[in-house]
Structure formats: C-alpha cells, structure tokens
Coordinates of N, CA, C and O in Angstrom, one line a residue:
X1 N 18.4 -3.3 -8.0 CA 17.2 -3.5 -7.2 C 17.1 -2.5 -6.1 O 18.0 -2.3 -5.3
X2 N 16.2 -1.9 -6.0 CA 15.5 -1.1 -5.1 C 15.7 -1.6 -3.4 O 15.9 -2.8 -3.3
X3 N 15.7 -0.8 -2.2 CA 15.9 -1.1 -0.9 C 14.6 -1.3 -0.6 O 14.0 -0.3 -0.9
X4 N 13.8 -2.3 0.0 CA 12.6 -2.5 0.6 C 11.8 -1.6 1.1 O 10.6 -1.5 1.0
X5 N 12.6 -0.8 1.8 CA 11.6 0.4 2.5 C 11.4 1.3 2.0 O 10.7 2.2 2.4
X6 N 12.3 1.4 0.3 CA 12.2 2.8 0.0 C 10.6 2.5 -1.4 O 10.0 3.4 -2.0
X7 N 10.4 1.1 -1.6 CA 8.8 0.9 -2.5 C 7.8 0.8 -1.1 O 6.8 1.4 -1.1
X8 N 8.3 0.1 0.0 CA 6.6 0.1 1.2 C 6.8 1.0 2.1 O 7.8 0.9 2.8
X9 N 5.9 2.0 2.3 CA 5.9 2.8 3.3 C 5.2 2.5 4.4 O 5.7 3.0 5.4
X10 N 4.0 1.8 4.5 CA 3.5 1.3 5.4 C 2.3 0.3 5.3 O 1.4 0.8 4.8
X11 N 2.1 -0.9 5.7 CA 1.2 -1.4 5.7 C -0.3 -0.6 6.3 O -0.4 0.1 7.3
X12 N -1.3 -0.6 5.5 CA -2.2 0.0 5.7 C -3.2 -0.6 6.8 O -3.8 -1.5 6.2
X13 N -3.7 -0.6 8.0 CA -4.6 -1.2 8.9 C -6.2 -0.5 8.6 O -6.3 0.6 9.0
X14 N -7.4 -1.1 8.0 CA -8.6 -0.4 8.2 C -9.4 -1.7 8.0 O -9.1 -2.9 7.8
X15 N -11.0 -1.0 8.0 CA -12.0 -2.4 8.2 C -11.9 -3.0 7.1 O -11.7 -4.2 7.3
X16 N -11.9 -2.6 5.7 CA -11.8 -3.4 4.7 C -10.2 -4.5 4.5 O -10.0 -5.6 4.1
X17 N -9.2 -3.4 5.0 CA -7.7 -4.8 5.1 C -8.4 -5.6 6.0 O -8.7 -6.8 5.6
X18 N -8.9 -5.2 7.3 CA -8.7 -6.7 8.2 C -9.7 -7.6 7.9 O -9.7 -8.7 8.3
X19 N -10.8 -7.1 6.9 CA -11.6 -8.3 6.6 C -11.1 -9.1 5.5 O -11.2 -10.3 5.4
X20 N -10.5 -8.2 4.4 CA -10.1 -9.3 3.1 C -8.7 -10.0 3.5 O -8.1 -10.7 2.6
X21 N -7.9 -9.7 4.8 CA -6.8 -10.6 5.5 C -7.5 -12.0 6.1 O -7.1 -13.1 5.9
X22 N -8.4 -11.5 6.8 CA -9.4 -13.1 7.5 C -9.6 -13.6 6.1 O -8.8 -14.5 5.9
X23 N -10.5 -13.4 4.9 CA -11.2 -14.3 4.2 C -10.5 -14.4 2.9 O -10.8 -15.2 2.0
X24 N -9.4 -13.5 2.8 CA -9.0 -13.7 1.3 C -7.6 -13.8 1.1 O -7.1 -14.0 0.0
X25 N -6.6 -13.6 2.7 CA -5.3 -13.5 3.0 C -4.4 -12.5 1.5 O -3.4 -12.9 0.9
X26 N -5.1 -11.1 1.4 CA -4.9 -10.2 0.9 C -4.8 -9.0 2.1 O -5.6 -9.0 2.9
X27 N -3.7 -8.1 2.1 CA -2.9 -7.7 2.9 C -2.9 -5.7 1.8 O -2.6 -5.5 0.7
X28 N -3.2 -4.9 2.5 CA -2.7 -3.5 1.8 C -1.8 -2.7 2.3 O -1.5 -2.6 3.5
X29 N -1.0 -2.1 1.1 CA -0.3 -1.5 1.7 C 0.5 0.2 1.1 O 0.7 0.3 -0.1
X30 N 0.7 1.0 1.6 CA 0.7 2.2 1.0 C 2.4 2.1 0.4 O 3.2 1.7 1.2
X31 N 2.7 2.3 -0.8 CA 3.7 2.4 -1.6 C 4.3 3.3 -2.2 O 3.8 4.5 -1.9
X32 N 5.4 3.3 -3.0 CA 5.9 4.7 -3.5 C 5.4 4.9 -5.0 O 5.4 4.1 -5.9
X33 N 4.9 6.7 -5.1 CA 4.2 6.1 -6.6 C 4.5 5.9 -7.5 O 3.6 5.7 -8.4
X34 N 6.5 5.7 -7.9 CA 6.5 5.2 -8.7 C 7.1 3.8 -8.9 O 7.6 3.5 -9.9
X35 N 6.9 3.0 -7.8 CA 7.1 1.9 -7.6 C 6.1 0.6 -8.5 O 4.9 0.9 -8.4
X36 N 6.4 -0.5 -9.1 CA 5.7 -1.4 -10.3 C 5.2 -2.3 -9.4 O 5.1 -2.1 -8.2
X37 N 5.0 -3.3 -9.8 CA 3.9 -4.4 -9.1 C 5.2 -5.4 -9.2 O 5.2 -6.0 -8.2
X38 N 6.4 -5.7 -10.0 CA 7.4 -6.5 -9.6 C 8.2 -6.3 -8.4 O 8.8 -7.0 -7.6
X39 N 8.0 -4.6 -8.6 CA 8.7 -4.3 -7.2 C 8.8 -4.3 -5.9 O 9.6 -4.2 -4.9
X40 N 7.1 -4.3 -6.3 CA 6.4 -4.2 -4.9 C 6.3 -5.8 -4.1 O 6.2 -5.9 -2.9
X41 N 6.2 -7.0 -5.1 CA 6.3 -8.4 -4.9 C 7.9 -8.7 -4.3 O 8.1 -9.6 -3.6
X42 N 8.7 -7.9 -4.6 CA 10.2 -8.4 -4.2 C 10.3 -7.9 -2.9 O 10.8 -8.6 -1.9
X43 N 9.8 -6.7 -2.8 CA 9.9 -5.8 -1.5 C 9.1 -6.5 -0.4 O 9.9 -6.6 0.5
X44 N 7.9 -7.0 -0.1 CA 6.9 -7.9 0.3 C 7.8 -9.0 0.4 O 8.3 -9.2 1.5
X45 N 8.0 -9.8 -0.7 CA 8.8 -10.8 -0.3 C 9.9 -11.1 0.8 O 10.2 -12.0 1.5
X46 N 10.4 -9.7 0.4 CA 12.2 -9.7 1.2 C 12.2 -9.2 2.8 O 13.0 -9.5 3.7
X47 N 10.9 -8.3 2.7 CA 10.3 -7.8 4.2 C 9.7 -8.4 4.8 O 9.5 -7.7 5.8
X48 N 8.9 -9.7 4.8 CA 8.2 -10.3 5.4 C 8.1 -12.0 5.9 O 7.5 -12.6 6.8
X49 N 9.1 -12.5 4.5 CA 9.6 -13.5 4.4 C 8.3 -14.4 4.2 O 7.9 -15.2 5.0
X50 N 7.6 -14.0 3.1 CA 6.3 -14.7 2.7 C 6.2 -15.1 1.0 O 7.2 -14.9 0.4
X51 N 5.5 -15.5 0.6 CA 5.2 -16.0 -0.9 C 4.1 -15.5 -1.5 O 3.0 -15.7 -1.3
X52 N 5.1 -14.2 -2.7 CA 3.2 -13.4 -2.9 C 2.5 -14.0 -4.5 O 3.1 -14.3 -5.5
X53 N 1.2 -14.0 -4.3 CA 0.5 -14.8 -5.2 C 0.4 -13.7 -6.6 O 0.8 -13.8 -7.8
X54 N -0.3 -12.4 -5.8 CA -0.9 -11.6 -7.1 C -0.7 -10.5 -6.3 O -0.8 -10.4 -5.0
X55 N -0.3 -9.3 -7.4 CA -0.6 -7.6 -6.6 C -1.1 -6.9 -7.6 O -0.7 -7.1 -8.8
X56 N -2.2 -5.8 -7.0 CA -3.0 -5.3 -8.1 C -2.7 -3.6 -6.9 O -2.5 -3.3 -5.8
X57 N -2.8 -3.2 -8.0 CA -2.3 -1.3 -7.5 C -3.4 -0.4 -8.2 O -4.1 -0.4 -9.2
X58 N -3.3 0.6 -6.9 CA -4.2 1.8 -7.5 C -3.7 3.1 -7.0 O -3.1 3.4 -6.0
X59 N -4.1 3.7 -8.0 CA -3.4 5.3 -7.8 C -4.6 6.1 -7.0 O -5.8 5.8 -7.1
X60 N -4.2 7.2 -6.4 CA -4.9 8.1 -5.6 C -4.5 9.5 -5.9 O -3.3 9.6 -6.0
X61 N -5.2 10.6 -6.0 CA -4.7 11.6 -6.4 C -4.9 12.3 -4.9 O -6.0 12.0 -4.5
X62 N -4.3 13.1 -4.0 CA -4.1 14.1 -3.4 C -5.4 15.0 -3.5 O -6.0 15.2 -4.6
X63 N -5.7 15.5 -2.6 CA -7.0 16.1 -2.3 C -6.8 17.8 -1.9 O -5.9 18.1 -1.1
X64 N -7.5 18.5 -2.5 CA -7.0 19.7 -2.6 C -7.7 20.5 -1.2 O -8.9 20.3 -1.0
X65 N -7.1 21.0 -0.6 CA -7.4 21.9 0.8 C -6.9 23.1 1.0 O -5.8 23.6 0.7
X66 N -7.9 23.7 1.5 CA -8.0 25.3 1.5 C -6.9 25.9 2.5 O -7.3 25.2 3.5
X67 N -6.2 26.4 2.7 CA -5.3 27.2 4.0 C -5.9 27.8 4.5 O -7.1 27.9 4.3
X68 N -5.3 28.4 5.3 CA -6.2 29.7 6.3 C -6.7 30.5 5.8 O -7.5 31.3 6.4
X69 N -6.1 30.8 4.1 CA -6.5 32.0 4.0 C -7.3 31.2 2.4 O -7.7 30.1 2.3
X70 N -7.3 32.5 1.5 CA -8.2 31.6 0.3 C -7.6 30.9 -0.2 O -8.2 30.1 -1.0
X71 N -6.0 30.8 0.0 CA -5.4 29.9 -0.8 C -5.8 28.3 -0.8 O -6.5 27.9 0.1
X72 N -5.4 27.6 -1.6 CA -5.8 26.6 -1.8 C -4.4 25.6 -2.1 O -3.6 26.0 -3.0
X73 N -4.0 24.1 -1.4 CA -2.9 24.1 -1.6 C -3.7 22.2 -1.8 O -4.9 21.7 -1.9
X74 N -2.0 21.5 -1.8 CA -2.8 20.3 -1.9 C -2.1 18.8 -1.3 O -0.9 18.8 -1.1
X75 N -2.9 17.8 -1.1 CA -2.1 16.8 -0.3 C -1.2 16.0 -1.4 O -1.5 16.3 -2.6
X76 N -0.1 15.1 -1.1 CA 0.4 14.6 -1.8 C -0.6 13.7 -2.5 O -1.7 13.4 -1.9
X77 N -0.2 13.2 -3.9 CA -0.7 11.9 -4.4 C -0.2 10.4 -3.8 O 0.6 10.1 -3.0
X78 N -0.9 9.9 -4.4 CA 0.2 8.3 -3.2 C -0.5 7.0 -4.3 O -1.2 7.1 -5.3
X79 N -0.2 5.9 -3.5 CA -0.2 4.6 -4.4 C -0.5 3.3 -3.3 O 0.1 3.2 -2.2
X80 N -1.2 2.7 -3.7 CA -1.8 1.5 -2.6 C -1.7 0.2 -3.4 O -2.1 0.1 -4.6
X81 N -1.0 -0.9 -2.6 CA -1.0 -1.7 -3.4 C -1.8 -3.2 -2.7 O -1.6 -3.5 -1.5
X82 N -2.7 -4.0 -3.5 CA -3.2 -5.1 -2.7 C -2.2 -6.2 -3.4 O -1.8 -6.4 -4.5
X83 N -2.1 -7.1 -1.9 CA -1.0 -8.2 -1.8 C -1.6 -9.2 -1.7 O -2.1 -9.4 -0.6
X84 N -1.7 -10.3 -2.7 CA -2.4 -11.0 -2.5 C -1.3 -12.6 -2.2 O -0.4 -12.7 -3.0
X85 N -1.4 -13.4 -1.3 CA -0.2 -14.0 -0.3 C -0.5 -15.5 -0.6 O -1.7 -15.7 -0.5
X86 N 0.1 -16.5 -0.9 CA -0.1 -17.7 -1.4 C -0.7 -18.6 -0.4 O -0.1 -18.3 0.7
X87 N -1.6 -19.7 -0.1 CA -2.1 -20.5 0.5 C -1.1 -20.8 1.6 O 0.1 -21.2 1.4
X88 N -1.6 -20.7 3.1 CA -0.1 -21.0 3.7 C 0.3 -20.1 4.1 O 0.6 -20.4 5.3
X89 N 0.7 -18.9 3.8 CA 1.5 -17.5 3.9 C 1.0 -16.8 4.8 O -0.3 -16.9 4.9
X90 N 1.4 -16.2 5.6 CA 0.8 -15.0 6.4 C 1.4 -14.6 7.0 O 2.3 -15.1 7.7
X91 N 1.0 -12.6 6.6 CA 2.2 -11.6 7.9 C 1.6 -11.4 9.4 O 0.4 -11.3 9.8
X92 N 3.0 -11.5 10.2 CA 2.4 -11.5 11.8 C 2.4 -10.4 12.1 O 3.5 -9.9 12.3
X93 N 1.6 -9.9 12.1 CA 1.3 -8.3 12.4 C 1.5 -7.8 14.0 O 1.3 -6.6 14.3
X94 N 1.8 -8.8 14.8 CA 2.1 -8.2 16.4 C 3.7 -8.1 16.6 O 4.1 -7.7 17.7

C-alpha cells in the first residue's frame, strides 16, 4: 500500500470546493496522476480519519507556455480527485 502523502498532494481550496463542502460534503483534492480511486479512498481515509462515500477523478492536461524566447515549453499534467464523505463526516480544515 502506498504512503498517504505520496497519492494527496493537496487539498484544493476555491469557490466551487467551498460550496459543494456546505451543500454536498464533497471535498477536492489535487492527486498523483497515477494514483486509482481505491487509493485515493484509503489515503483520505487514513489522513483525515473520516468515512468516504464515493470518488470520481478527472485528468487535466498541462498547459503549454511560451518562454522568453519562441520556445514553447509546458506545465505539468495533474489529477483532481472529488471526495465525496459519508453523512456525519467532515474534514476540519482550521
């Protein structure tokens, strides 16, 4: 089994997390990309000490940006995963 911090890299904070945390106690969070949805449920589990319902993932491809000069180089790819947290559950984010 995998070390926890090496599938979550960081809980992700923006308008759309903190509204579907108030109304749907679904939580995002940025992942490693080749990390699975079992993995990501154990890792969540073991870091947070919570009960996860469902996780649904999505891939992001790296965005390509110009250098100083014409060259053209590119951001990494990455992986986001939504946590969705059982009735009852919730991470203390302070």
């Amino acid at each position: 089994m995998k070390d926890p911090r090496q599938v979550i890299h960081e809980l992700q904070v923006t308008e759309k997390g903190t509204a579907q945390q108030e109304l749907n106690n679904k939580y995002f969070f940025k992942v490693a990309p080749g990390a699975n949805k079992i993995e990501i449920k154990h890792a969540v589990e073991q870091m947070f000490a919570v009960s996860v319902a469902k996780v649904n993932t999505m891939k992001y491809e790296g965005k390509r940006k110009r250098e100083r000069t014409v060259r053209y180089g590119k951001r990494a790819d990455w992986k986001r995963a939504v946590v969705t947290l059982r009735e009852g559950s919730k991470i203390d984010l302070v």
